[in-house]
């Protein structure tokens, strides 16, 4: 068995090539979210498997993920299939299982960087907020979300969770513990680092797990972590909730945007 990496998220979760087009990893209890292993970590591992399985190391452009079952802290097994789309695009279909039962599936799009006659547009700039060093730390309750210990969260704008506020939005500088490269896999974790965006309007926590997550990568980070993460609730009703999340680096460059569809279980 061959270890894929040593200083990336793949190394953090012991993601290992077991041969025959399969990989395995383990998400320990310290990365547990509201109802099981942190969803962003599952997304990150699917991305890492896609990158490992690809014939060519192209940049990650997009991820479209569906959760198919509730994962546990047991070993996750992955398999991937590569599809070439034209000269510049490759799509990896990646599946995660536990004990033969499906846990998640994702299509990860990789794409070559090419010259274009269209002028570059870098997306919406970051909102004006205090610098990270001016923002106090905020800790998610470890008894509810053990994975919170892996995030250095410093709210920069908007209300805090469970304060009965009028606005379903949160905005914070976030870094990872341990400090890991701010690649596409790390951005997937950071896109799911904050509680559901409806939480500032609540007074008590409610289970609102992610059913589907899509993420689009706009640019490569220029300064590492922390990054500025803003999540806004697009709609909630009928037992469902949709959140939109944007991530910028410290220079104000838009790195990624994500959308999550969630079930409201309370």
Short mmCIF file of C-alpha atoms in Angstrom, two decimals:
data_model
loop_
_atom_site.label_atom_id
_atom_site.label_comp_id
_atom_site.label_asym_id
_atom_site.label_seq_id
_atom_site.Cartn_x
_atom_site.Cartn_y
_atom_site.Cartn_z
CA UNK A 1 0.00 0.00 0.00
CA UNK A 2 1.34 3.42 -0.98
CA UNK A 3 0.77 6.62 1.01
CA UNK A 4 -0.34 9.40 -1.34
CA UNK A 5 0.99 12.46 0.46
CA UNK A 6 2.48 13.61 3.74
CA UNK A 7 1.68 17.33 4.08
CA UNK A 8 -1.80 17.64 2.61
CA UNK A 9 -5.32 16.72 3.59
CA UNK A 10 -4.66 13.30 2.07
CA UNK A 11 -1.95 12.80 4.67
CA UNK A 12 -4.13 14.12 7.49
CA UNK A 13 -6.74 11.44 6.80
CA UNK A 14 -4.29 8.68 5.81
CA UNK A 15 -5.71 8.51 2.30
CA UNK A 16 -4.01 5.46 0.80
CA UNK A 17 -3.90 3.87 -2.64
CA UNK A 18 -4.83 0.21 -2.06
CA UNK A 19 -4.45 -0.78 -5.72
CA UNK A 20 -6.95 -1.83 -8.39
CA UNK A 21 -8.28 1.72 -8.67
CA UNK A 22 -9.33 1.96 -5.02
CA UNK A 23 -8.36 4.15 -2.09
CA UNK A 24 -9.21 4.21 1.59
CA UNK A 25 -9.18 6.79 4.39
CA UNK A 26 -10.39 7.26 7.94
CA UNK A 27 -12.10 10.31 9.46
CA UNK A 28 -11.57 10.10 13.21
CA UNK A 29 -13.98 11.35 15.86
CA UNK A 30 -12.20 14.69 16.20
CA UNK A 31 -13.61 15.55 12.74
CA UNK A 32 -17.20 14.72 13.66
CA UNK A 33 -19.80 17.32 12.61
CA UNK A 34 -23.43 17.66 13.69
CA UNK A 35 -24.59 14.16 12.73
CA UNK A 36 -21.43 12.30 11.67
CA UNK A 37 -18.08 12.85 9.94
CA UNK A 38 -17.79 16.44 8.76
CA UNK A 39 -19.40 16.78 5.32
CA UNK A 40 -16.70 19.10 4.07
CA UNK A 41 -14.09 16.46 4.87
CA UNK A 42 -15.98 13.85 2.86
CA UNK A 43 -16.08 16.32 -0.04
CA UNK A 44 -12.37 17.03 0.36
CA UNK A 45 -11.48 13.34 0.28
CA UNK A 46 -13.54 12.82 -2.88
CA UNK A 47 -11.57 15.67 -4.46
CA UNK A 48 -8.24 14.20 -3.35
CA UNK A 49 -9.17 10.80 -4.80
CA UNK A 50 -10.14 12.46 -8.09
CA UNK A 51 -6.79 14.22 -8.25
CA UNK A 52 -4.94 11.01 -7.43
CA UNK A 53 -6.88 9.01 -10.04
CA UNK A 54 -6.50 11.55 -12.86
CA UNK A 55 -3.99 10.70 -15.57
CA UNK A 56 -2.79 14.32 -15.62
CA UNK A 57 -2.49 16.78 -12.67
CA UNK A 58 -4.97 19.41 -13.87
CA UNK A 59 -6.53 22.10 -11.63
CA UNK A 60 -9.86 21.36 -9.94
CA UNK A 61 -12.62 23.49 -11.47
CA UNK A 62 -15.88 22.19 -10.00
CA UNK A 63 -17.36 19.59 -7.65
CA UNK A 64 -20.92 18.25 -7.65
CA UNK A 65 -21.55 15.99 -4.63
CA UNK A 66 -24.51 14.01 -3.30
CA UNK A 67 -24.64 12.27 0.07
CA UNK A 68 -26.15 8.80 -0.32
CA UNK A 69 -26.00 7.54 3.26
CA UNK A 70 -24.90 8.50 6.75
CA UNK A 71 -21.16 7.85 7.19
CA UNK A 72 -19.60 6.65 10.44
CA UNK A 73 -16.08 6.88 11.83
CA UNK A 74 -15.17 3.57 10.16
CA UNK A 75 -12.84 3.27 7.16
CA UNK A 76 -14.08 4.85 3.91
CA UNK A 77 -13.39 3.12 0.60
CA UNK A 78 -13.24 5.09 -2.64
CA UNK A 79 -13.26 4.24 -6.35
CA UNK A 80 -12.95 6.58 -9.31
CA UNK A 81 -13.57 6.54 -13.06
CA UNK A 82 -12.06 9.11 -15.42
CA UNK A 83 -13.82 10.58 -18.47
CA UNK A 84 -12.00 12.81 -20.96
CA UNK A 85 -14.12 15.66 -22.35
CA UNK A 86 -12.39 17.38 -25.25
CA UNK A 87 -8.82 18.67 -25.05
CA UNK A 88 -9.01 20.65 -21.83
CA UNK A 89 -11.51 18.95 -19.53
CA UNK A 90 -11.53 15.73 -17.51
CA UNK A 91 -14.37 14.55 -15.26
CA UNK A 92 -13.78 12.06 -12.45
CA UNK A 93 -16.77 10.18 -11.03
CA UNK A 94 -15.82 9.26 -7.47
CA UNK A 95 -17.79 7.07 -5.05
CA UNK A 96 -17.33 6.56 -1.31
CA UNK A 97 -18.54 3.45 0.52
CA UNK A 98 -18.48 1.88 3.97
CA UNK A 99 -18.95 -1.89 4.36
CA UNK A 100 -20.25 -2.01 0.80
CA UNK A 101 -22.90 0.66 1.43
CA UNK A 102 -22.82 3.94 -0.55
CA UNK A 103 -21.97 7.07 1.44
CA UNK A 104 -21.37 9.78 -1.17
CA UNK A 105 -20.75 10.31 -4.86
CA UNK A 106 -19.24 13.25 -6.69
CA UNK A 107 -18.35 14.41 -10.17
CA UNK A 108 -15.10 16.36 -9.98
CA UNK A 109 -14.23 18.46 -13.02
CA UNK A 110 -10.56 19.15 -13.77
CA UNK A 111 -9.58 21.62 -16.45
CA UNK A 112 -6.45 22.80 -18.20
CA UNK A 113 -5.50 26.49 -17.91
CA UNK A 114 -5.44 27.98 -21.44
CA UNK A 115 -5.11 31.41 -22.99
CA UNK A 116 -8.36 33.15 -23.99
CA UNK A 117 -9.32 36.23 -25.92
CA UNK A 118 -11.88 37.09 -23.23
CA UNK A 119 -10.72 39.61 -20.64
CA UNK A 120 -10.27 38.09 -17.20
CA UNK A 121 -12.95 38.86 -14.60
CA UNK A 122 -12.06 37.87 -11.05
CA UNK A 123 -15.56 37.89 -9.59
CA UNK A 124 -17.17 39.89 -6.82
CA UNK A 125 -14.62 41.45 -4.48
CA UNK A 126 -14.56 40.56 -0.81
CA UNK A 127 -16.79 42.62 1.50
CA UNK A 128 -15.11 45.27 3.61
CA UNK A 129 -14.42 43.69 7.00
CA UNK A 130 -11.83 44.11 9.76
CA UNK A 131 -8.51 42.36 9.25
CA UNK A 132 -8.25 38.89 10.75
CA UNK A 133 -5.94 40.06 13.54
CA UNK A 134 -8.63 42.49 14.71
CA UNK A 135 -11.31 39.80 15.02
CA UNK A 136 -11.87 37.72 18.16
CA UNK A 137 -12.00 33.94 17.99
CA UNK A 138 -15.33 32.11 18.09
CA UNK A 139 -15.51 28.44 19.07
CA UNK A 140 -18.24 26.03 18.03
CA UNK A 141 -19.46 23.99 21.05
CA UNK A 142 -17.22 20.87 21.11
CA UNK A 143 -19.98 18.77 22.66
CA UNK A 144 -22.12 19.47 19.56
CA UNK A 145 -19.46 19.77 16.87
CA UNK A 146 -16.10 18.14 17.76
CA UNK A 147 -14.75 19.20 14.34
CA UNK A 148 -14.96 22.81 15.54
CA UNK A 149 -11.59 22.28 17.25
CA UNK A 150 -10.02 22.04 13.78
CA UNK A 151 -11.20 25.52 12.79
CA UNK A 152 -9.83 28.90 13.85
CA UNK A 153 -12.98 30.99 13.29
CA UNK A 154 -12.91 34.78 13.71
CA UNK A 155 -16.28 36.42 12.93
CA UNK A 156 -15.77 39.53 10.82
CA UNK A 157 -19.34 40.65 9.94
CA UNK A 158 -22.96 39.71 10.54
CA UNK A 159 -24.60 38.01 13.54
CA UNK A 160 -23.41 34.99 15.50
CA UNK A 161 -25.19 31.61 15.54
CA UNK A 162 -28.16 31.06 17.87
CA UNK A 163 -28.59 34.74 18.76
CA UNK A 164 -32.13 35.21 17.43
CA UNK A 165 -30.90 37.72 14.86
CA UNK A 166 -32.89 39.07 11.91
CA UNK A 167 -30.31 38.16 9.23
CA UNK A 168 -29.52 34.60 8.04
CA UNK A 169 -25.86 35.27 7.27
CA UNK A 170 -22.41 34.73 8.80
CA UNK A 171 -19.01 36.02 7.69
CA UNK A 172 -15.71 35.01 9.28
CA UNK A 173 -12.01 34.55 8.73
CA UNK A 174 -11.27 30.82 8.98
CA UNK A 175 -8.07 28.79 9.13
CA UNK A 176 -7.57 25.05 9.59
CA UNK A 177 -5.88 23.22 12.45
CA UNK A 178 -3.45 21.75 11.54
CA UNK A 179 -2.35 24.43 9.09
CA UNK A 180 -2.69 22.81 5.66
CA UNK A 181 -2.33 24.10 2.08
CA UNK A 182 -5.31 26.10 0.80
CA UNK A 183 -5.97 23.88 -2.21
CA UNK A 184 -9.35 22.83 -3.63
CA UNK A 185 -9.77 20.06 -1.04
CA UNK A 186 -9.19 22.50 1.82
CA UNK A 187 -11.65 24.96 0.25
CA UNK A 188 -14.32 22.23 0.32
CA UNK A 189 -13.83 21.85 4.08
CA UNK A 190 -13.88 25.61 4.59
CA UNK A 191 -17.07 25.93 2.53
CA UNK A 192 -18.75 23.73 5.16
CA UNK A 193 -16.97 25.17 8.21
CA UNK A 194 -19.70 27.53 9.42
CA UNK A 195 -23.07 26.35 10.80
CA UNK A 196 -26.10 26.45 8.49
CA UNK A 197 -26.76 30.08 7.55
CA UNK A 198 -30.20 30.04 9.19
CA UNK A 199 -28.55 29.50 12.61
CA UNK A 200 -28.20 33.22 13.53
CA UNK A 201 -32.03 33.46 13.46
CA UNK A 202 -32.44 30.52 15.87
CA UNK A 203 -32.11 30.32 19.66
CA UNK A 204 -31.42 26.58 19.90
CA UNK A 205 -29.56 24.24 17.54
CA UNK A 206 -31.44 22.09 15.03
CA UNK A 207 -30.02 19.27 12.91
CA UNK A 208 -29.79 20.56 9.32
CA UNK A 209 -27.54 18.08 7.46
CA UNK A 210 -26.27 18.61 3.93
CA UNK A 211 -27.85 16.48 1.19
CA UNK A 212 -26.10 18.00 -1.83
CA UNK A 213 -23.12 20.33 -2.25
CA UNK A 214 -21.67 21.98 -5.33
CA UNK A 215 -18.48 24.03 -5.37
CA UNK A 216 -16.89 26.05 -8.15
CA UNK A 217 -13.23 27.08 -7.96
CA UNK A 218 -12.53 30.52 -9.41
CA UNK A 219 -8.84 31.07 -8.69
CA UNK A 220 -5.83 29.68 -6.87
CA UNK A 221 -5.13 31.08 -3.38
CA UNK A 222 -2.31 33.62 -3.31
CA UNK A 223 -1.63 33.85 0.42
CA UNK A 224 -2.73 30.61 2.08
CA UNK A 225 -5.00 30.55 5.12
CA UNK A 226 -6.93 32.15 6.73
CA UNK A 227 -9.58 32.95 4.14
CA UNK A 228 -12.77 34.98 4.41
CA UNK A 229 -15.90 32.80 4.31
CA UNK A 230 -19.40 34.26 3.96
CA UNK A 231 -22.49 32.05 3.99
CA UNK A 232 -26.00 33.33 3.28
CA UNK A 233 -29.30 31.45 3.45
CA UNK A 234 -31.00 31.58 0.05
CA UNK A 235 -34.25 30.00 1.24
CA UNK A 236 -35.74 27.79 3.97
CA UNK A 237 -39.13 26.09 3.98
CA UNK A 238 -40.94 22.77 3.79
CA UNK A 239 -38.17 20.98 5.65
CA UNK A 240 -35.43 22.14 3.26
CA UNK A 241 -32.81 24.90 3.37
CA UNK A 242 -30.38 26.24 0.73
CA UNK A 243 -27.17 28.12 1.56
CA UNK A 244 -24.78 30.04 -0.68
CA UNK A 245 -21.13 30.41 0.39
CA UNK A 246 -18.29 32.52 -1.01
CA UNK A 247 -14.59 32.29 -0.09
CA UNK A 248 -11.97 35.04 -0.63
CA UNK A 249 -8.27 35.17 0.18
CA UNK A 250 -6.71 37.99 2.22
CA UNK A 251 -6.07 40.04 -0.93
CA UNK A 252 -9.82 40.04 -1.69
CA UNK A 253 -9.60 37.54 -4.55
CA UNK A 254 -12.64 35.28 -4.95
CA UNK A 255 -11.40 31.69 -4.61
CA UNK A 256 -14.56 29.56 -4.59
CA UNK A 257 -18.33 29.64 -4.37
CA UNK A 258 -20.54 26.84 -3.09
CA UNK A 259 -24.22 25.97 -2.70
CA UNK A 260 -25.62 23.45 -0.24
CA UNK A 261 -29.07 21.90 -0.13
CA UNK A 262 -29.93 20.78 3.42
CA UNK A 263 -32.70 18.88 5.18
CA UNK A 264 -34.23 20.52 8.25
CA UNK A 265 -34.78 17.76 10.83
CA UNK A 266 -36.25 19.86 13.62
#
